[in-house]
Amino acid sequence: MTATVLVPNDTLRAVRLSMRMSQEEFARALRRAGDDLGEPNDASKRLVQRWEGGQSKSPRAAYVRALEHVTRRRIEDLGFTLSVMARVHDDGAGGHDMDPAPEGVAAASGDLDTATEPAGQYGGVWLSRYEYYSSGRDSTYEGKHYVVIVQTGNRLTARSLPGASGNPDSPLSLDLTLDQFVVTGAWTEQTAPDGYYQGARYHGAIQMLVEPTGRRMAGKWIGFGKDFDVNTGPWELRLMDPSTSKATLERYSHPPE
């Protein structure tokens, strides 16, 4: 049996030391950042030791946001450089790809410290944006909605907020499954009866990649058009507010600008 050799995260340790913080003080700062960001975490001295010792190489999304907030550095600049930490970018063909991992860095496999760090949390209000081609008008349009996401384990359920789409109002539903940084599922949109599509109901599939900060998902949708042809286009979700309080939902119950 080959023993696993742990590679210490000296980058994170150097950053922490440059901030003149002990591991306990750093953990305390991460907890304060979580409170400031509206997503409390359980950062501890032991967790910081696991990161710096190389036992845990892939912080969950809430910790990524807290780390970037406290250090004012991107997560890639803190020694976390696995492929799951790649950024999502446009592929130039209407879709999205993950940036490749640095040479010599393997994809993460079993490095997620599920016993220490909670599953990524994606609940809150998100801005949904997608593009579609209208054959009847021979032009490309953009659909925008504010949606609220409710998470149960690896299931994400998204519904558009009342009045939170462009004109005419078209309620949007997303039912998604999260697998590490890949989101797959189905979408449904009921168009307005007095709008261009006269109440038609459209649905299809969607797959997106989640950025390590947990604040952006990007990918493509697929669905049938009115002539039963298969259409596709880019789709993106951006986190606006992790809260689902009544006041927050009311604040986003209007069409996006």
Short mmCIF file of N, CA and C in Angstrom, two decimals, residues 33-210:
data_model
loop_
_atom_site.label_atom_id
_atom_site.label_comp_id
_atom_site.label_asym_id
_atom_site.label_seq_id
_atom_site.Cartn_x
_atom_site.Cartn_y
_atom_site.Cartn_z
N ALA A 33 -16.07 37.08 9.56
CA ALA A 33 -16.35 37.34 8.14
C ALA A 33 -17.63 36.63 7.73
N GLY A 34 -17.81 35.39 8.21
CA GLY A 34 -19.03 34.67 7.89
C GLY A 34 -20.26 35.41 8.38
N ASP A 35 -20.18 35.96 9.60
CA ASP A 35 -21.30 36.74 10.14
C ASP A 35 -21.53 37.99 9.29
N ASP A 36 -20.45 38.67 8.90
CA ASP A 36 -20.57 39.88 8.08
C ASP A 36 -21.19 39.58 6.72
N LEU A 37 -20.88 38.41 6.17
CA LEU A 37 -21.38 38.02 4.85
C LEU A 37 -22.75 37.39 4.91
N GLY A 38 -23.28 37.22 6.11
CA GLY A 38 -24.61 36.64 6.24
C GLY A 38 -24.65 35.13 6.12
N GLU A 39 -23.51 34.46 6.30
CA GLU A 39 -23.46 33.01 6.25
C GLU A 39 -22.47 32.51 7.30
N PRO A 40 -22.90 32.41 8.56
CA PRO A 40 -22.04 31.99 9.66
C PRO A 40 -21.34 30.67 9.38
N ASN A 41 -20.10 30.54 9.85
CA ASN A 41 -19.34 29.30 9.67
C ASN A 41 -18.76 28.86 11.01
N ASP A 42 -18.20 27.67 11.03
CA ASP A 42 -17.64 27.10 12.25
C ASP A 42 -16.13 26.98 12.18
N ALA A 43 -15.48 27.96 11.56
CA ALA A 43 -14.02 27.92 11.44
C ALA A 43 -13.39 27.79 12.82
N SER A 44 -12.40 26.91 12.92
CA SER A 44 -11.73 26.65 14.18
C SER A 44 -10.23 26.58 13.96
N LYS A 45 -9.49 26.61 15.04
CA LYS A 45 -8.04 26.47 14.96
C LYS A 45 -7.68 25.14 14.31
N ARG A 46 -8.43 24.08 14.64
CA ARG A 46 -8.18 22.77 14.07
C ARG A 46 -8.38 22.77 12.56
N LEU A 47 -9.40 23.48 12.07
CA LEU A 47 -9.64 23.54 10.63
C LEU A 47 -8.49 24.27 9.94
N VAL A 48 -8.02 25.36 10.51
CA VAL A 48 -6.87 26.09 9.93
C VAL A 48 -5.65 25.18 9.90
N GLN A 49 -5.46 24.40 10.94
CA GLN A 49 -4.33 23.46 10.97
C GLN A 49 -4.45 22.43 9.86
N ARG A 50 -5.66 21.95 9.60
CA ARG A 50 -5.88 20.97 8.52
C ARG A 50 -5.57 21.58 7.16
N TRP A 51 -5.98 22.83 6.97
CA TRP A 51 -5.67 23.50 5.70
C TRP A 51 -4.16 23.66 5.54
N GLU A 52 -3.52 24.19 6.55
CA GLU A 52 -2.08 24.46 6.45
C GLU A 52 -1.27 23.17 6.40
N GLY A 53 -1.78 22.11 7.02
CA GLY A 53 -1.06 20.84 7.01
C GLY A 53 -1.30 20.02 5.76
N GLY A 54 -2.24 20.44 4.90
CA GLY A 54 -2.51 19.73 3.66
C GLY A 54 -3.52 18.61 3.78
N GLN A 55 -4.12 18.42 4.98
CA GLN A 55 -5.13 17.35 5.13
C GLN A 55 -6.42 17.70 4.41
N SER A 56 -6.74 18.96 4.33
CA SER A 56 -7.95 19.41 3.64
C SER A 56 -7.54 20.43 2.58
N LYS A 57 -7.80 20.09 1.31
CA LYS A 57 -7.31 20.92 0.21
C LYS A 57 -8.39 21.72 -0.50
N SER A 58 -9.65 21.46 -0.18
CA SER A 58 -10.74 22.10 -0.93
C SER A 58 -11.78 22.68 0.02
N PRO A 59 -11.61 23.91 0.47
CA PRO A 59 -12.61 24.52 1.35
C PRO A 59 -13.97 24.61 0.66
N ARG A 60 -15.00 24.45 1.44
CA ARG A 60 -16.35 24.62 0.92
C ARG A 60 -16.59 26.08 0.58
N ALA A 61 -17.67 26.31 -0.18
CA ALA A 61 -17.93 27.65 -0.72
C ALA A 61 -18.00 28.73 0.36
N ALA A 62 -18.66 28.44 1.48
CA ALA A 62 -18.78 29.45 2.53
C ALA A 62 -17.42 29.83 3.09
N TYR A 63 -16.52 28.85 3.21
CA TYR A 63 -15.18 29.13 3.70
C TYR A 63 -14.34 29.86 2.65
N VAL A 64 -14.57 29.54 1.38
CA VAL A 64 -13.85 30.25 0.31
C VAL A 64 -14.17 31.73 0.39
N ARG A 65 -15.45 32.06 0.54
CA ARG A 65 -15.85 33.46 0.61
C ARG A 65 -15.25 34.14 1.85
N ALA A 66 -15.26 33.43 2.98
CA ALA A 66 -14.69 34.01 4.20
C ALA A 66 -13.18 34.21 4.06
N LEU A 67 -12.49 33.23 3.48
CA LEU A 67 -11.04 33.35 3.28
C LEU A 67 -10.70 34.54 2.39
N GLU A 68 -11.43 34.69 1.29
CA GLU A 68 -11.16 35.80 0.39
C GLU A 68 -11.48 37.14 1.06
N HIS A 69 -12.52 37.15 1.89
CA HIS A 69 -12.90 38.38 2.59
C HIS A 69 -11.84 38.79 3.61
N VAL A 70 -11.34 37.84 4.36
CA VAL A 70 -10.36 38.15 5.41
C VAL A 70 -9.00 38.51 4.83
N THR A 71 -8.54 37.75 3.83
CA THR A 71 -7.19 37.94 3.31
C THR A 71 -7.11 38.96 2.17
N ARG A 72 -8.28 39.27 1.57
CA ARG A 72 -8.32 40.16 0.40
C ARG A 72 -7.53 39.57 -0.76
N ARG A 73 -7.51 38.23 -0.84
CA ARG A 73 -6.82 37.51 -1.91
C ARG A 73 -7.77 36.50 -2.51
N ARG A 74 -7.57 36.22 -3.82
CA ARG A 74 -8.34 35.16 -4.45
C ARG A 74 -7.95 33.82 -3.86
N ILE A 75 -8.89 32.88 -3.89
CA ILE A 75 -8.63 31.58 -3.28
C ILE A 75 -7.45 30.88 -3.94
N GLU A 76 -7.24 31.12 -5.26
CA GLU A 76 -6.10 30.51 -5.94
C GLU A 76 -4.77 31.03 -5.40
N ASP A 77 -4.78 32.23 -4.81
CA ASP A 77 -3.56 32.82 -4.28
C ASP A 77 -3.32 32.45 -2.81
N LEU A 78 -4.13 31.50 -2.32
CA LEU A 78 -3.97 31.05 -0.94
C LEU A 78 -3.51 29.60 -0.87
N GLY A 79 -3.01 29.09 -1.99
CA GLY A 79 -2.46 27.74 -1.99
C GLY A 79 -3.45 26.65 -2.32
N PHE A 80 -4.71 27.02 -2.58
CA PHE A 80 -5.71 26.02 -2.97
C PHE A 80 -5.80 26.04 -4.49
N THR A 81 -5.11 25.11 -5.15
CA THR A 81 -5.00 25.16 -6.61
C THR A 81 -5.41 23.85 -7.27
N LEU A 82 -6.40 23.16 -6.71
CA LEU A 82 -6.89 21.94 -7.35
C LEU A 82 -7.81 22.31 -8.50
N SER A 83 -8.11 21.32 -9.33
CA SER A 83 -8.96 21.59 -10.48
C SER A 83 -10.34 22.04 -10.06
N VAL A 84 -10.82 21.61 -8.88
CA VAL A 84 -12.14 22.06 -8.45
C VAL A 84 -12.12 23.53 -8.08
N MET A 85 -10.93 24.12 -8.01
CA MET A 85 -10.84 25.54 -7.74
C MET A 85 -10.73 26.35 -9.03
N ALA A 86 -10.94 25.70 -10.17
CA ALA A 86 -10.84 26.41 -11.43
C ALA A 86 -11.95 27.43 -11.57
N ARG A 87 -11.71 28.42 -12.42
CA ARG A 87 -12.71 29.44 -12.68
C ARG A 87 -13.50 29.09 -13.94
N VAL A 88 -14.74 29.54 -13.98
CA VAL A 88 -15.58 29.33 -15.15
C VAL A 88 -15.35 30.48 -16.13
N HIS A 89 -15.19 30.16 -17.40
CA HIS A 89 -15.00 31.21 -18.40
C HIS A 89 -15.77 30.87 -19.67
N ASP A 90 -16.09 31.89 -20.45
CA ASP A 90 -16.77 31.69 -21.73
C ASP A 90 -15.88 30.90 -22.66
N ASP A 91 -16.50 29.97 -23.43
CA ASP A 91 -15.69 29.15 -24.33
C ASP A 91 -15.65 29.72 -25.75
N GLY A 92 -16.29 30.89 -25.95
CA GLY A 92 -16.28 31.51 -27.26
C GLY A 92 -17.29 30.92 -28.22
N ALA A 93 -18.06 29.94 -27.77
CA ALA A 93 -19.05 29.30 -28.63
C ALA A 93 -20.42 29.27 -27.95
N GLY A 94 -20.65 30.22 -27.06
CA GLY A 94 -21.93 30.29 -26.38
C GLY A 94 -22.03 29.46 -25.14
N GLY A 95 -20.95 28.77 -24.75
CA GLY A 95 -20.97 27.93 -23.56
C GLY A 95 -19.92 28.38 -22.57
N HIS A 96 -19.62 27.51 -21.61
CA HIS A 96 -18.65 27.82 -20.57
C HIS A 96 -17.77 26.61 -20.28
N ASP A 97 -16.51 26.87 -19.95
CA ASP A 97 -15.56 25.83 -19.59
C ASP A 97 -14.94 26.17 -18.25
N MET A 98 -14.27 25.16 -17.66
CA MET A 98 -13.47 25.41 -16.47
C MET A 98 -12.04 25.67 -16.91
N ASP A 99 -11.38 26.67 -16.30
CA ASP A 99 -9.97 26.89 -16.57
C ASP A 99 -9.19 25.64 -16.17
N PRO A 100 -8.21 25.24 -16.95
CA PRO A 100 -7.45 24.03 -16.61
C PRO A 100 -6.66 24.20 -15.34
N ALA A 101 -6.44 23.08 -14.65
CA ALA A 101 -5.63 23.11 -13.43
C ALA A 101 -4.17 23.35 -13.80
N PRO A 102 -3.38 23.93 -12.90
CA PRO A 102 -1.96 24.13 -13.18
C PRO A 102 -1.28 22.79 -13.46
N GLU A 103 -0.23 22.85 -14.26
CA GLU A 103 0.49 21.63 -14.63
C GLU A 103 0.97 20.88 -13.39
N GLY A 104 0.72 19.58 -13.35
CA GLY A 104 1.16 18.78 -12.23
C GLY A 104 0.17 18.70 -11.09
N VAL A 105 -0.97 19.42 -11.21
CA VAL A 105 -1.98 19.40 -10.15
C VAL A 105 -3.10 18.50 -10.59
N ALA A 106 -3.37 17.47 -9.84
CA ALA A 106 -4.40 16.50 -10.21
C ALA A 106 -5.77 16.97 -9.75
N ALA A 107 -6.80 16.39 -10.34
CA ALA A 107 -8.16 16.70 -9.92
C ALA A 107 -8.38 16.18 -8.52
N ALA A 108 -9.20 16.88 -7.77
CA ALA A 108 -9.48 16.47 -6.40
C ALA A 108 -10.27 15.18 -6.40
N SER A 109 -9.91 14.29 -5.51
CA SER A 109 -10.62 13.03 -5.37
C SER A 109 -10.57 12.62 -3.92
N GLY A 110 -11.67 12.85 -3.22
CA GLY A 110 -11.72 12.50 -1.82
C GLY A 110 -11.03 13.50 -0.92
N ASP A 111 -10.67 14.68 -1.43
CA ASP A 111 -9.99 15.66 -0.60
C ASP A 111 -10.96 16.59 0.12
N LEU A 112 -12.26 16.51 -0.19
CA LEU A 112 -13.22 17.37 0.46
C LEU A 112 -13.43 16.89 1.89
N ASP A 113 -13.21 17.77 2.82
CA ASP A 113 -13.28 17.39 4.23
C ASP A 113 -14.71 17.50 4.71
N THR A 114 -15.54 16.53 4.35
CA THR A 114 -16.96 16.59 4.68
C THR A 114 -17.20 16.44 6.17
N ALA A 115 -16.27 15.85 6.89
CA ALA A 115 -16.48 15.68 8.33
C ALA A 115 -16.24 16.98 9.07
N THR A 116 -15.43 17.86 8.50
CA THR A 116 -15.08 19.10 9.17
C THR A 116 -15.86 20.28 8.61
N GLU A 117 -16.06 20.31 7.30
CA GLU A 117 -16.68 21.45 6.66
C GLU A 117 -18.06 21.08 6.14
N PRO A 118 -19.08 21.90 6.38
CA PRO A 118 -20.43 21.61 5.92
C PRO A 118 -20.53 21.71 4.41
N ALA A 119 -21.59 21.11 3.86
CA ALA A 119 -21.81 21.17 2.42
C ALA A 119 -21.98 22.62 1.99
N GLY A 120 -21.61 22.91 0.72
CA GLY A 120 -21.77 24.26 0.20
C GLY A 120 -23.22 24.70 0.29
N GLN A 121 -23.40 25.96 0.67
CA GLN A 121 -24.74 26.50 0.81
C GLN A 121 -25.00 27.51 -0.30
N TYR A 122 -26.09 27.31 -1.03
CA TYR A 122 -26.39 28.16 -2.18
C TYR A 122 -27.77 28.80 -2.07
N GLY A 123 -28.36 28.75 -0.89
CA GLY A 123 -29.65 29.41 -0.71
C GLY A 123 -29.51 30.91 -0.79
N GLY A 124 -30.58 31.59 -1.19
CA GLY A 124 -30.55 33.05 -1.29
C GLY A 124 -31.21 33.53 -2.56
N VAL A 125 -31.02 34.81 -2.83
CA VAL A 125 -31.57 35.43 -4.04
C VAL A 125 -30.47 35.51 -5.10
N TRP A 126 -30.78 35.02 -6.29
CA TRP A 126 -29.84 35.00 -7.41
C TRP A 126 -30.43 35.72 -8.60
N LEU A 127 -29.55 36.30 -9.42
CA LEU A 127 -29.97 36.87 -10.70
C LEU A 127 -29.76 35.82 -11.77
N SER A 128 -30.84 35.43 -12.42
CA SER A 128 -30.79 34.46 -13.52
C SER A 128 -30.81 35.20 -14.85
N ARG A 129 -29.87 34.83 -15.73
CA ARG A 129 -29.79 35.46 -17.06
C ARG A 129 -29.53 34.39 -18.11
N TYR A 130 -30.32 34.40 -19.16
CA TYR A 130 -30.09 33.46 -20.27
C TYR A 130 -30.36 34.17 -21.59
N GLU A 131 -29.82 33.61 -22.65
CA GLU A 131 -30.03 34.16 -23.99
C GLU A 131 -30.76 33.15 -24.85
N TYR A 132 -31.64 33.65 -25.72
CA TYR A 132 -32.37 32.77 -26.63
C TYR A 132 -32.60 33.48 -27.96
N TYR A 133 -32.72 32.69 -28.99
CA TYR A 133 -32.96 33.22 -30.34
C TYR A 133 -34.44 33.09 -30.68
N SER A 134 -35.05 34.18 -31.12
CA SER A 134 -36.45 34.18 -31.54
C SER A 134 -36.49 34.12 -33.06
N SER A 135 -36.92 32.97 -33.59
CA SER A 135 -36.97 32.83 -35.05
C SER A 135 -38.03 33.74 -35.65
N GLY A 136 -39.12 33.97 -34.90
CA GLY A 136 -40.18 34.83 -35.41
C GLY A 136 -39.75 36.27 -35.54
N ARG A 137 -38.81 36.70 -34.71
CA ARG A 137 -38.33 38.08 -34.76
C ARG A 137 -36.91 38.17 -35.30
N ASP A 138 -36.33 37.01 -35.60
CA ASP A 138 -34.99 36.92 -36.17
C ASP A 138 -33.98 37.75 -35.37
N SER A 139 -33.97 37.52 -34.06
CA SER A 139 -33.06 38.27 -33.21
C SER A 139 -32.83 37.49 -31.91
N THR A 140 -31.73 37.82 -31.22
CA THR A 140 -31.40 37.19 -29.95
C THR A 140 -31.82 38.08 -28.80
N TYR A 141 -32.44 37.48 -27.80
CA TYR A 141 -32.95 38.22 -26.65
C TYR A 141 -32.38 37.65 -25.36
N GLU A 142 -32.54 38.43 -24.29
CA GLU A 142 -32.06 38.03 -22.98
C GLU A 142 -33.22 37.95 -22.00
N GLY A 143 -33.30 36.84 -21.26
CA GLY A 143 -34.30 36.70 -20.23
C GLY A 143 -33.65 36.86 -18.87
N LYS A 144 -34.22 37.71 -18.01
CA LYS A 144 -33.64 37.97 -16.69
C LYS A 144 -34.72 37.85 -15.62
N HIS A 145 -34.38 37.16 -14.54
CA HIS A 145 -35.27 37.00 -13.41
C HIS A 145 -34.45 37.06 -12.11
N TYR A 146 -35.06 37.57 -11.06
CA TYR A 146 -34.54 37.33 -9.72
C TYR A 146 -35.22 36.07 -9.22
N VAL A 147 -34.42 35.11 -8.77
CA VAL A 147 -34.98 33.86 -8.28
C VAL A 147 -34.49 33.61 -6.85
N VAL A 148 -35.30 32.91 -6.07
CA VAL A 148 -34.89 32.49 -4.73
C VAL A 148 -34.57 31.01 -4.78
N ILE A 149 -33.39 30.64 -4.27
CA ILE A 149 -32.96 29.24 -4.25
C ILE A 149 -33.09 28.70 -2.83
N VAL A 150 -33.75 27.55 -2.72
CA VAL A 150 -33.85 26.82 -1.46
C VAL A 150 -33.07 25.53 -1.63
N GLN A 151 -32.16 25.25 -0.69
CA GLN A 151 -31.30 24.07 -0.79
C GLN A 151 -31.65 23.05 0.28
N THR A 152 -31.77 21.80 -0.16
CA THR A 152 -31.91 20.67 0.76
C THR A 152 -30.88 19.63 0.34
N GLY A 153 -29.79 19.52 1.11
CA GLY A 153 -28.71 18.62 0.73
C GLY A 153 -28.12 19.04 -0.60
N ASN A 154 -28.15 18.14 -1.58
CA ASN A 154 -27.60 18.47 -2.90
C ASN A 154 -28.68 18.88 -3.89
N ARG A 155 -29.89 19.15 -3.41
CA ARG A 155 -30.98 19.59 -4.28
C ARG A 155 -31.18 21.10 -4.16
N LEU A 156 -31.24 21.77 -5.29
CA LEU A 156 -31.48 23.21 -5.34
C LEU A 156 -32.79 23.46 -6.07
N THR A 157 -33.70 24.13 -5.39
CA THR A 157 -35.00 24.47 -5.98
C THR A 157 -35.09 25.97 -6.12
N ALA A 158 -35.27 26.46 -7.34
CA ALA A 158 -35.30 27.90 -7.59
C ALA A 158 -36.64 28.29 -8.20
N ARG A 159 -37.19 29.39 -7.71
CA ARG A 159 -38.44 29.95 -8.24
C ARG A 159 -38.26 31.45 -8.37
N SER A 160 -38.78 32.01 -9.46
CA SER A 160 -38.67 33.45 -9.65
C SER A 160 -39.57 34.18 -8.67
N LEU A 161 -39.13 35.34 -8.23
CA LEU A 161 -39.91 36.15 -7.31
C LEU A 161 -41.03 36.87 -8.06
N PRO A 162 -42.15 37.15 -7.40
CA PRO A 162 -43.26 37.85 -8.06
C PRO A 162 -42.81 39.19 -8.64
N GLY A 163 -43.09 39.39 -9.90
CA GLY A 163 -42.72 40.64 -10.54
C GLY A 163 -41.25 40.81 -10.81
N ALA A 164 -40.47 39.73 -10.63
CA ALA A 164 -39.01 39.86 -10.73
C ALA A 164 -38.45 39.37 -12.04
N SER A 165 -39.16 39.58 -13.13
CA SER A 165 -38.64 39.24 -14.46
C SER A 165 -38.83 40.44 -15.36
N GLY A 166 -38.30 40.34 -16.56
CA GLY A 166 -38.48 41.41 -17.52
C GLY A 166 -39.92 41.46 -17.99
N ASN A 167 -40.23 42.35 -18.86
CA ASN A 167 -41.59 42.53 -19.36
C ASN A 167 -41.75 41.80 -20.69
N PRO A 168 -42.75 40.90 -20.86
CA PRO A 168 -43.80 40.59 -19.89
C PRO A 168 -43.31 39.61 -18.84
N ASP A 169 -44.02 39.58 -17.72
CA ASP A 169 -43.63 38.72 -16.60
C ASP A 169 -43.83 37.26 -16.97
N SER A 170 -42.79 36.44 -16.76
CA SER A 170 -42.84 35.01 -17.08
C SER A 170 -42.25 34.23 -15.92
N PRO A 171 -43.09 33.58 -15.09
CA PRO A 171 -42.56 32.81 -13.95
C PRO A 171 -41.59 31.73 -14.40
N LEU A 172 -40.49 31.59 -13.66
CA LEU A 172 -39.43 30.65 -14.01
C LEU A 172 -39.21 29.68 -12.86
N SER A 173 -39.01 28.38 -13.19
CA SER A 173 -38.73 27.36 -12.20
C SER A 173 -37.48 26.59 -12.60
N LEU A 174 -36.63 26.29 -11.61
CA LEU A 174 -35.43 25.49 -11.82
C LEU A 174 -35.39 24.41 -10.74
N ASP A 175 -35.21 23.17 -11.13
CA ASP A 175 -35.07 22.06 -10.20
C ASP A 175 -33.73 21.39 -10.50
N LEU A 176 -32.76 21.55 -9.60
CA LEU A 176 -31.38 21.22 -9.90
C LEU A 176 -30.80 20.24 -8.88
N THR A 177 -29.77 19.52 -9.31
CA THR A 177 -29.01 18.63 -8.44
C THR A 177 -27.55 19.04 -8.49
N LEU A 178 -26.93 19.14 -7.31
CA LEU A 178 -25.55 19.59 -7.19
C LEU A 178 -24.63 18.39 -6.98
N ASP A 179 -23.59 18.27 -7.81
CA ASP A 179 -22.58 17.22 -7.68
C ASP A 179 -21.22 17.90 -7.66
N GLN A 180 -20.71 18.20 -6.46
CA GLN A 180 -19.49 18.98 -6.27
C GLN A 180 -19.63 20.33 -6.95
N PHE A 181 -19.00 20.56 -8.11
CA PHE A 181 -19.10 21.86 -8.74
C PHE A 181 -19.92 21.81 -10.04
N VAL A 182 -20.69 20.73 -10.23
CA VAL A 182 -21.54 20.60 -11.43
C VAL A 182 -23.00 20.61 -11.00
N VAL A 183 -23.80 21.45 -11.65
CA VAL A 183 -25.23 21.55 -11.38
C VAL A 183 -25.99 21.10 -12.62
N THR A 184 -26.91 20.16 -12.45
CA THR A 184 -27.67 19.61 -13.56
C THR A 184 -29.15 19.57 -13.18
N GLY A 185 -30.01 19.85 -14.13
CA GLY A 185 -31.44 19.79 -13.80
C GLY A 185 -32.33 20.23 -14.93
N ALA A 186 -33.54 20.68 -14.56
CA ALA A 186 -34.57 21.05 -15.53
C ALA A 186 -35.06 22.47 -15.25
N TRP A 187 -35.52 23.12 -16.31
CA TRP A 187 -36.09 24.46 -16.18
C TRP A 187 -37.46 24.50 -16.84
N THR A 188 -38.32 25.37 -16.35
CA THR A 188 -39.65 25.58 -16.91
C THR A 188 -39.98 27.06 -16.83
N GLU A 189 -40.51 27.60 -17.92
CA GLU A 189 -40.94 29.00 -17.93
C GLU A 189 -42.33 29.11 -18.55
N GLN A 190 -43.24 29.74 -17.82
CA GLN A 190 -44.60 29.98 -18.30
C GLN A 190 -44.68 31.41 -18.77
N THR A 191 -44.82 31.63 -20.06
CA THR A 191 -44.84 32.99 -20.58
C THR A 191 -46.17 33.67 -20.30
N ALA A 192 -46.15 34.97 -20.30
CA ALA A 192 -47.34 35.76 -19.99
C ALA A 192 -48.40 35.60 -21.09
N PRO A 193 -49.68 35.48 -20.72
CA PRO A 193 -50.76 35.32 -21.71
C PRO A 193 -50.85 36.47 -22.70
N ASP A 194 -50.51 37.68 -22.24
CA ASP A 194 -50.61 38.84 -23.12
C ASP A 194 -49.26 39.22 -23.73
N GLY A 195 -48.26 38.34 -23.59
CA GLY A 195 -46.95 38.62 -24.15
C GLY A 195 -46.79 38.08 -25.55
N TYR A 196 -45.59 38.18 -26.09
CA TYR A 196 -45.32 37.77 -27.47
C TYR A 196 -45.61 36.28 -27.68
N TYR A 197 -45.29 35.46 -26.66
CA TYR A 197 -45.47 34.01 -26.80
C TYR A 197 -46.84 33.53 -26.31
N GLN A 198 -47.71 34.48 -25.91
CA GLN A 198 -49.13 34.22 -25.64
C GLN A 198 -49.37 33.05 -24.69
N GLY A 199 -48.64 33.04 -23.58
CA GLY A 199 -48.88 32.04 -22.55
C GLY A 199 -48.28 30.67 -22.81
N ALA A 200 -47.43 30.54 -23.81
CA ALA A 200 -46.82 29.24 -24.10
C ALA A 200 -45.92 28.82 -22.93
N ARG A 201 -45.86 27.51 -22.70
CA ARG A 201 -45.04 26.97 -21.62
C ARG A 201 -43.83 26.27 -22.22
N TYR A 202 -42.65 26.70 -21.83
CA TYR A 202 -41.41 26.13 -22.36
C TYR A 202 -40.66 25.42 -21.22
N HIS A 203 -39.94 24.36 -21.58
CA HIS A 203 -39.16 23.64 -20.57
C HIS A 203 -38.01 22.92 -21.26
N GLY A 204 -37.04 22.52 -20.45
CA GLY A 204 -35.87 21.84 -21.01
C GLY A 204 -34.89 21.47 -19.91
N ALA A 205 -33.66 21.22 -20.30
CA ALA A 205 -32.61 20.81 -19.38
C ALA A 205 -31.57 21.91 -19.27
N ILE A 206 -30.78 21.84 -18.19
CA ILE A 206 -29.75 22.85 -17.96
C ILE A 206 -28.59 22.20 -17.22
N GLN A 207 -27.37 22.63 -17.54
CA GLN A 207 -26.19 22.18 -16.81
C GLN A 207 -25.23 23.35 -16.67
N MET A 208 -24.75 23.55 -15.44
CA MET A 208 -23.87 24.67 -15.15
C MET A 208 -22.70 24.23 -14.27
N LEU A 209 -21.65 25.03 -14.29
CA LEU A 209 -20.49 24.83 -13.44
C LEU A 209 -20.50 25.92 -12.36
N VAL A 210 -20.15 25.55 -11.14
CA VAL A 210 -20.15 26.48 -10.02
C VAL A 210 -18.73 26.98 -9.77
#
